[in-house]
Coordinates of C-alpha atoms in Angstrom, one line a residue:
M1 CA 113.9 -2.7 -132.1
D2 CA 115.0 -7.0 -133.4
N3 CA 115.1 -9.5 -131.7
Y4 CA 119.2 -9.6 -132.2
S5 CA 119.6 -6.2 -131.4
A6 CA 117.4 -7.1 -128.6
I7 CA 119.8 -9.8 -127.2
L8 CA 123.4 -8.1 -128.0
D9 CA 121.8 -4.7 -125.5
Y10 CA 120.5 -6.4 -123.1
A11 CA 123.8 -8.5 -122.9
R12 CA 126.0 -5.8 -123.2
K13 CA 123.6 -3.6 -120.6
N14 CA 124.1 -6.7 -118.0
Y15 CA 127.5 -9.0 -119.1
R16 CA 129.7 -7.7 -115.4
S17 CA 126.7 -9.3 -113.3
M18 CA 128.1 -12.7 -114.4
F19 CA 131.6 -11.7 -113.4
R20 CA 132.9 -13.2 -110.1
E21 CA 136.2 -11.5 -107.4
P22 CA 138.3 -14.6 -106.2
E23 CA 136.0 -16.0 -102.9
G24 CA 136.6 -18.8 -100.3
N25 CA 137.4 -21.4 -102.2
L26 CA 137.5 -19.1 -105.8
K27 CA 140.6 -18.1 -105.0
Y28 CA 140.7 -16.6 -108.8
K29 CA 138.4 -14.3 -110.7
F30 CA 135.8 -16.7 -112.2
I31 CA 132.2 -16.7 -115.1
V32 CA 129.4 -17.7 -112.5
P33 CA 125.9 -18.1 -115.4
G34 CA 123.4 -16.3 -113.3
S35 CA 119.7 -16.5 -112.3
C36 CA 119.5 -18.4 -109.8
Y37 CA 123.3 -20.2 -109.9
S38 CA 124.4 -16.6 -108.4
N39 CA 127.4 -17.3 -106.9
C40 CA 129.2 -21.4 -108.0
L41 CA 131.8 -22.4 -110.6
W42 CA 130.3 -24.1 -112.8
D43 CA 131.8 -26.8 -115.6
W44 CA 130.9 -26.3 -119.2
D45 CA 129.0 -23.5 -118.3
S46 CA 131.9 -21.4 -118.0
W47 CA 133.3 -22.6 -120.6
L48 CA 130.8 -21.9 -123.3
T49 CA 129.1 -18.6 -121.6
D50 CA 133.1 -17.2 -122.3
I51 CA 132.9 -17.9 -125.4
A52 CA 129.4 -15.8 -125.9
L53 CA 131.1 -13.2 -124.1
R54 CA 133.9 -13.8 -126.2
Q55 CA 131.8 -12.2 -129.1
F56 CA 131.6 -8.9 -127.4
V57 CA 133.2 -8.6 -124.7
T58 CA 137.1 -7.8 -125.4
E59 CA 138.4 -6.3 -123.3
E60 CA 139.0 -6.3 -118.6
I61 CA 137.6 -10.1 -118.8
C62 CA 141.2 -12.7 -119.9
E63 CA 141.5 -12.9 -115.7
Y64 CA 137.9 -13.9 -115.4
E65 CA 138.0 -16.7 -118.5
K66 CA 141.8 -17.8 -117.4
G67 CA 140.4 -17.7 -113.8
C68 CA 137.5 -20.3 -114.2
V69 CA 140.3 -23.3 -115.2
L70 CA 142.9 -22.4 -112.9
N71 CA 139.9 -22.5 -109.6
Y72 CA 139.1 -26.0 -111.7
L73 CA 142.6 -26.7 -111.7
E74 CA 143.3 -25.1 -108.7
S75 CA 140.8 -28.5 -106.7
C76 CA 142.5 -31.3 -108.6
D77 CA 143.4 -33.6 -106.3
G78 CA 145.9 -36.6 -106.3
R79 CA 144.0 -38.7 -109.1
G80 CA 142.6 -35.8 -110.9
R81 CA 139.3 -35.6 -109.1
I82 CA 138.3 -32.3 -110.3
P83 CA 135.0 -31.0 -108.6
I84 CA 132.0 -30.6 -110.7
V85 CA 131.0 -27.2 -109.4
I86 CA 132.4 -24.8 -106.8
L87 CA 131.3 -22.1 -104.1
P88 CA 133.1 -19.7 -101.8
D89 CA 132.6 -22.4 -99.2
E90 CA 131.2 -26.1 -101.0
F91 CA 132.8 -28.9 -103.3
M92 CA 130.1 -30.4 -104.9
P93 CA 130.8 -33.3 -105.1
D94 CA 133.5 -33.7 -102.8
F95 CA 135.7 -35.7 -102.9
S96 CA 136.7 -36.2 -99.5
A97 CA 134.3 -37.8 -98.3
G98 CA 135.0 -40.7 -100.5
A99 CA 132.2 -40.8 -103.1
E100 CA 133.0 -42.8 -106.4
T101 CA 130.6 -40.3 -108.9
N102 CA 131.4 -38.2 -111.6
V103 CA 134.0 -35.0 -112.3
H104 CA 134.0 -32.3 -114.1
K105 CA 133.3 -32.9 -117.9
P106 CA 135.7 -33.4 -119.6
C107 CA 135.5 -29.8 -121.2
L108 CA 138.5 -28.4 -118.9
A109 CA 141.1 -28.7 -121.7
Q110 CA 138.8 -27.3 -124.1
H111 CA 137.7 -24.4 -122.2
A112 CA 141.3 -23.6 -121.4
A113 CA 142.1 -24.1 -125.5
F114 CA 140.0 -21.8 -126.5
I115 CA 142.2 -19.0 -123.9
A116 CA 145.0 -19.9 -124.7
Q117 CA 143.6 -18.2 -128.4
S118 CA 143.4 -14.7 -126.6
C119 CA 145.6 -15.1 -123.5
G120 CA 148.3 -17.8 -124.7
V121 CA 149.3 -20.2 -123.4
E122 CA 152.0 -19.5 -120.6
W123 CA 149.7 -18.6 -117.9
L124 CA 148.1 -22.5 -117.9
R125 CA 151.6 -24.2 -117.6
P126 CA 152.1 -24.1 -113.9
Y127 CA 148.9 -26.5 -114.6
F128 CA 150.1 -28.3 -117.5
A129 CA 150.8 -31.7 -115.2
R130 CA 147.2 -31.3 -113.5
L131 CA 145.1 -30.8 -116.4
E132 CA 147.0 -34.2 -117.8
R133 CA 146.2 -35.6 -114.6
F134 CA 142.6 -34.6 -114.6
M135 CA 143.1 -36.6 -118.2
N136 CA 144.7 -39.6 -116.7
F137 CA 141.7 -40.5 -114.2
Y138 CA 138.4 -40.2 -116.4
Y139 CA 140.9 -42.9 -119.4
E140 CA 142.0 -44.7 -116.0
N141 CA 138.1 -45.0 -114.3
C142 CA 135.8 -44.4 -117.2
R143 CA 137.2 -46.3 -120.2
H144 CA 135.8 -48.9 -121.4
E145 CA 136.6 -52.1 -123.3
T146 CA 135.3 -51.0 -125.9
G147 CA 137.1 -47.9 -126.2
L148 CA 134.3 -45.7 -124.9
Y149 CA 134.0 -43.6 -122.5
F150 CA 131.5 -43.9 -119.3
W151 CA 129.7 -41.9 -116.5
L152 CA 130.4 -43.2 -113.4
D153 CA 127.3 -42.0 -112.2
D154 CA 123.9 -39.9 -113.7
Y155 CA 125.3 -37.1 -110.9
A156 CA 125.3 -33.7 -112.5
I157 CA 126.0 -34.8 -116.2
G158 CA 125.2 -32.3 -117.8
V159 CA 122.3 -32.7 -119.7
D160 CA 120.3 -34.2 -116.1
N161 CA 117.8 -36.1 -116.9
D162 CA 119.0 -38.1 -120.2
P163 CA 117.1 -41.2 -119.8
A164 CA 120.5 -43.6 -121.3
T165 CA 121.7 -42.5 -118.3
F166 CA 119.4 -41.3 -115.7
Y167 CA 118.2 -44.1 -112.9
R168 CA 120.6 -46.1 -114.3
P169 CA 123.0 -49.0 -112.9
H170 CA 126.4 -46.8 -112.4
K171 CA 128.9 -47.4 -114.9
S172 CA 126.5 -48.9 -117.5
S173 CA 126.1 -45.5 -119.5
A174 CA 128.3 -45.3 -122.6
S175 CA 126.5 -42.1 -123.3
I176 CA 126.4 -39.8 -126.9
Y177 CA 127.3 -37.1 -125.1
L178 CA 129.9 -38.0 -122.7
N179 CA 132.5 -39.8 -125.6
C180 CA 131.4 -36.7 -128.3
M181 CA 132.7 -33.8 -125.6
M182 CA 135.6 -36.8 -125.2
Y183 CA 136.8 -36.7 -128.2
K184 CA 137.1 -32.8 -128.2
E185 CA 139.3 -32.8 -125.2
L186 CA 141.2 -35.1 -126.2
E187 CA 142.2 -33.0 -129.6
A188 CA 142.0 -29.6 -127.8
F189 CA 144.8 -31.2 -124.7
C190 CA 147.2 -32.4 -127.8
A191 CA 146.8 -28.4 -129.1
L192 CA 147.9 -27.0 -125.6
G193 CA 149.9 -29.4 -125.7
R194 CA 151.8 -28.8 -128.9
A195 CA 151.4 -25.0 -127.7
L196 CA 153.4 -25.8 -124.2
G197 CA 156.1 -28.2 -126.4
V198 CA 154.9 -31.0 -124.1
E199 CA 154.8 -34.7 -125.9
V200 CA 151.4 -35.7 -126.3
G201 CA 151.7 -38.7 -129.0
F202 CA 149.8 -41.2 -126.4
W203 CA 146.4 -38.6 -126.3
R204 CA 146.5 -37.8 -129.8
R205 CA 146.1 -41.7 -130.9
E206 CA 144.0 -41.2 -127.7
A207 CA 141.7 -39.4 -129.8
E208 CA 141.9 -41.3 -132.9
N209 CA 141.3 -44.8 -130.6
L210 CA 137.9 -42.8 -129.6
K211 CA 136.0 -42.0 -132.9
A212 CA 136.0 -44.8 -133.8
A213 CA 135.0 -46.7 -131.1
V214 CA 131.6 -43.9 -131.6
R215 CA 131.7 -44.9 -135.1
E216 CA 132.0 -48.5 -135.0
Y217 CA 129.6 -48.0 -131.3
C218 CA 127.2 -45.8 -130.9
Y219 CA 126.0 -46.0 -135.2
D220 CA 122.9 -47.2 -135.6
E221 CA 121.9 -47.8 -139.5
K222 CA 119.0 -49.0 -139.4
D223 CA 117.9 -45.3 -137.7
G224 CA 120.7 -43.6 -140.0
F225 CA 121.6 -41.6 -136.0
Y226 CA 124.3 -41.7 -133.1
Y227 CA 122.9 -43.4 -129.8
S228 CA 124.5 -43.8 -126.0
V229 CA 125.8 -47.6 -125.2
D230 CA 124.4 -49.7 -122.5
L231 CA 127.2 -51.3 -121.0
N232 CA 125.1 -53.2 -118.5
L233 CA 125.9 -56.2 -119.4
L234 CA 126.8 -59.6 -117.4
P235 CA 130.1 -61.0 -117.5
I236 CA 130.9 -63.8 -120.8
Q237 CA 131.3 -67.5 -119.4
P238 CA 131.1 -69.7 -121.4
D239 CA 131.5 -73.0 -119.5
A240 CA 127.8 -72.0 -118.3
F241 CA 125.5 -74.5 -119.6
L242 CA 123.2 -72.1 -120.4
H243 CA 125.7 -69.8 -122.3
S244 CA 128.4 -72.3 -123.8
G245 CA 126.9 -73.0 -127.0
A246 CA 126.4 -69.5 -127.7
P247 CA 128.0 -67.1 -125.6
R248 CA 127.7 -63.2 -126.5
R249 CA 129.9 -61.8 -128.8
W250 CA 129.1 -58.0 -128.4
S251 CA 130.3 -56.0 -126.2
C252 CA 127.6 -52.7 -126.3
L253 CA 124.1 -52.2 -127.0
I254 CA 123.0 -49.3 -127.9
Q255 CA 119.6 -47.1 -126.5
R256 CA 118.2 -46.6 -129.3
L257 CA 116.3 -43.5 -126.9
G258 CA 116.0 -40.2 -129.6
S259 CA 117.9 -37.5 -126.9
W260 CA 119.7 -34.0 -129.0
S261 CA 123.0 -35.9 -128.6
G262 CA 122.9 -37.9 -131.3
F263 CA 124.1 -34.5 -133.0
L264 CA 126.9 -34.1 -131.1
A265 CA 128.8 -36.2 -133.2
L266 CA 127.9 -33.6 -135.6
W267 CA 129.8 -30.1 -133.6
S268 CA 131.8 -32.7 -132.5
G269 CA 133.2 -33.7 -136.4
I270 CA 133.2 -37.4 -135.7
A271 CA 130.6 -38.8 -138.2
T272 CA 130.7 -39.0 -141.2
E273 CA 129.8 -36.7 -143.6
E274 CA 127.1 -40.2 -145.4
Q275 CA 126.1 -40.4 -141.7
A276 CA 125.4 -36.4 -141.3
G277 CA 122.9 -36.5 -144.3
R278 CA 121.0 -39.2 -142.7
M279 CA 121.0 -37.4 -139.5
V280 CA 120.1 -33.7 -140.9
R281 CA 117.3 -35.7 -142.9
E282 CA 116.0 -38.4 -141.4
N283 CA 115.9 -37.5 -137.4
L284 CA 116.8 -33.6 -137.1
L285 CA 114.1 -32.2 -139.5
D286 CA 111.2 -34.9 -138.3
G287 CA 109.0 -33.0 -136.5
R288 CA 107.9 -35.2 -134.7
A289 CA 111.0 -35.7 -133.2
F290 CA 113.5 -32.9 -132.7
W291 CA 112.3 -30.0 -135.3
A292 CA 110.5 -27.6 -133.2
P293 CA 109.2 -24.2 -134.5
Y294 CA 111.3 -22.8 -131.8
G295 CA 114.7 -25.1 -132.0
V296 CA 115.6 -28.5 -131.4
R297 CA 113.9 -30.8 -128.7
T298 CA 116.0 -31.8 -126.4
L299 CA 114.0 -35.8 -126.0
A300 CA 112.2 -36.7 -129.4
K301 CA 108.5 -36.1 -129.1
Y302 CA 107.4 -39.2 -129.7
E303 CA 109.5 -40.4 -126.6
K304 CA 108.0 -41.8 -123.8
M305 CA 109.4 -40.0 -121.6
Y306 CA 109.1 -37.0 -123.6
C307 CA 107.7 -33.4 -121.1
V308 CA 108.3 -30.6 -121.0
A309 CA 108.0 -29.7 -117.3
A310 CA 109.6 -26.8 -115.0
T311 CA 112.6 -28.9 -112.3
N312 CA 115.3 -27.8 -110.4
N313 CA 117.5 -30.7 -109.7
P314 CA 117.9 -32.0 -112.2
S315 CA 117.0 -29.8 -114.8
C316 CA 114.4 -30.6 -117.5
W317 CA 116.4 -32.3 -121.3
L318 CA 113.1 -34.2 -121.4
G319 CA 111.9 -32.4 -124.2
P320 CA 112.4 -28.5 -123.9
V321 CA 114.7 -26.2 -126.1
W322 CA 117.8 -25.2 -124.3
G323 CA 119.5 -22.2 -125.5
I324 CA 122.5 -24.6 -125.3
S325 CA 121.2 -27.4 -127.1
N326 CA 120.5 -25.3 -130.1
Y327 CA 123.7 -23.8 -130.5
M328 CA 125.2 -26.5 -130.7
V329 CA 122.7 -28.1 -133.3
F330 CA 123.5 -25.5 -135.1
R331 CA 127.6 -25.2 -135.0
G332 CA 127.3 -29.0 -136.2
L333 CA 125.0 -28.2 -138.8
V334 CA 127.4 -25.3 -139.9
K335 CA 130.3 -27.4 -140.1
Y336 CA 128.8 -29.8 -142.4
G337 CA 128.2 -27.6 -144.6
Y338 CA 124.2 -27.1 -143.8
T339 CA 123.6 -23.5 -144.2
E340 CA 120.6 -23.1 -145.5
L341 CA 118.9 -24.7 -142.0
A342 CA 122.2 -23.4 -139.5
A343 CA 120.1 -20.1 -140.9
E344 CA 117.1 -21.3 -140.2
L345 CA 118.3 -22.9 -136.2
A346 CA 120.1 -19.4 -135.3
E347 CA 117.3 -17.2 -136.2
K348 CA 115.1 -19.9 -134.5
T349 CA 116.9 -19.5 -131.4
I350 CA 116.7 -15.5 -131.5
A351 CA 113.0 -15.3 -132.3
L352 CA 112.7 -17.5 -128.9
L353 CA 115.2 -15.8 -126.8
G354 CA 114.9 -12.0 -128.3
A355 CA 110.7 -12.1 -127.6
D356 CA 111.0 -14.0 -124.1
I357 CA 114.1 -9.9 -124.1
R358 CA 110.9 -8.0 -124.7
S359 CA 108.2 -9.5 -122.9
C360 CA 110.0 -10.2 -120.0
G361 CA 112.4 -8.7 -119.8
E362 CA 114.6 -11.2 -118.9
M363 CA 115.9 -15.0 -120.5
H364 CA 114.5 -17.8 -119.0
E365 CA 117.0 -21.3 -118.3
Y366 CA 115.0 -23.6 -120.9
Y367 CA 111.7 -22.8 -123.1
D368 CA 108.7 -25.3 -124.8
G369 CA 109.8 -25.5 -127.9
D370 CA 106.2 -25.4 -129.8
K371 CA 104.9 -22.1 -128.0
G372 CA 108.4 -20.7 -127.3
A373 CA 107.3 -20.4 -123.2
P374 CA 109.4 -19.2 -121.7
V375 CA 109.6 -22.1 -118.4
I376 CA 111.7 -21.8 -115.5
N377 CA 114.0 -19.7 -114.2
P378 CA 113.7 -15.5 -115.2
G379 CA 117.3 -13.9 -115.3
F380 CA 119.6 -16.8 -117.5
Q381 CA 122.0 -15.9 -119.1
N382 CA 124.7 -18.4 -119.3
W383 CA 124.6 -20.1 -122.8
N384 CA 121.9 -18.4 -123.4
L385 CA 124.6 -14.7 -125.5
L386 CA 125.8 -18.0 -127.9
A387 CA 122.6 -16.6 -129.7
I388 CA 124.9 -13.3 -130.2
N389 CA 127.9 -15.3 -132.0
M390 CA 124.9 -17.2 -133.9
G391 CA 123.7 -13.6 -134.7
A392 CA 127.0 -12.6 -135.8
W393 CA 127.8 -15.6 -137.9
L394 CA 124.3 -15.0 -140.0
H395 CA 124.9 -11.6 -140.8
G396 CA 128.4 -12.7 -142.3
E397 CA 130.0 -11.4 -139.5
P398 CA 133.4 -13.1 -137.5
A399 CA 132.0 -15.4 -135.5
V400 CA 134.0 -16.4 -132.0
S401 CA 133.5 -20.4 -132.0
E402 CA 134.6 -23.2 -129.6
I403 CA 138.6 -24.2 -131.3

C-alpha cells in the first residue's frame, strides 16, 4: 500500500472517532482533533479538520460541521468575546473571571462560509449578529493605529510559542499569522453577508485597509519576506528634551524572526506576485532555514530559538514540521502558480504521514522535519488529514479547500 492509500484508508476507518454528540456546554454536535484532545472543541482545529473530512466524507457530517460554529456563537458574550476552547464543563478562557485575554482566532466566519458551500447559509441567519459582534470585538479591541491587528497576550495563539508573541508584553505583537487570518476572516464575513443579504460595506473596506497595512508594515524589502511587527514603543513625547529634535516617525518595528507564518501572506493572497517570488526563492527554498526533507520547518533552522522538542502547553512551533503548516504553505504555492514546488511539498507531507501510519499505526501531532521522526501525541488526526486533500490535488482530482 502506498503512502497516500495508507492515509486515506486510515482516515476512513477512524474519522468517526472525531464526531461528538451534544454534552454540557456543547449544545450541538461537534468535531474534535483526536489524541489527547478527545472531548473539546478547538477553534482553528475544528475548521481545518472539517476541510479535511469534506475531502472524503459527504454524508452525516453537515450537523457536526454546523455545530462547531453554533457552539461557539452560543457562547458569544455581550462584548463579542468567544472562547478558544469549549469543553462540556468548562470554557477556556473563562471571560466571566474578568481576564483580558485572547479570544477565538479569526477563523469562525471562514468556517461558516466553508460550511455554507455544502449546507447552505440559512442556518446561520439567527446567529449572524453574534458573528458580527465577534468581528467588532477584534476591530475595537485588537486593532492598532497602523491598521494592523494584535494579540491581547500570548494565550493559545495557535502557533503557541512563536517568539514574535510568546513571553512578549501584552498588546505588543502584530503577528503576521493573526493579520493574514484576519484578512481572510474579513473576506469570509463579507461573503456570508452577501449571501444573507446583509450590508457589509464597512467590512469590505476594512479588508482592503488591512491588506494595505500588512503590505506596508510587515513586508521586508531586505529579506523579501513577511514578518510580525513589534508595537511595543514608548509614546511620542515631542516636548521631551532628548526627543524634541527628532521624535520617532515610525509606528512599529519589523521583527526579523524567521517563522513559517510569513508564508501565510501567500495563503491569504496578500503578497504581490513579485513578493511571492522572493519569498519562495530566497526564503522557502533555503535549506538552512525552512526547506526540510519532510516539509517546512516552523522556525528557520538558523534562529537561536530553533528547537524540536516534545512539549505540551505550549506545543512546540520552534522548528518541528506540522501537517498544518505544510498544508497552508502548499495552498499558498498553488495560489501563486508554483505548482512543481506545491507537488514536491505535497509528496513530502504524504511520505511523512503515510510512513508514520505504516510504522506506528497512527499519526502524531508534529515531527522532526529532517529525520521524519514523530515527536509527540500519537493518535492525533485533526488537520493531518489535509494530506488527503493534497493527494487529491496531486492526482488531478477535485480538491476541497478553504473558501
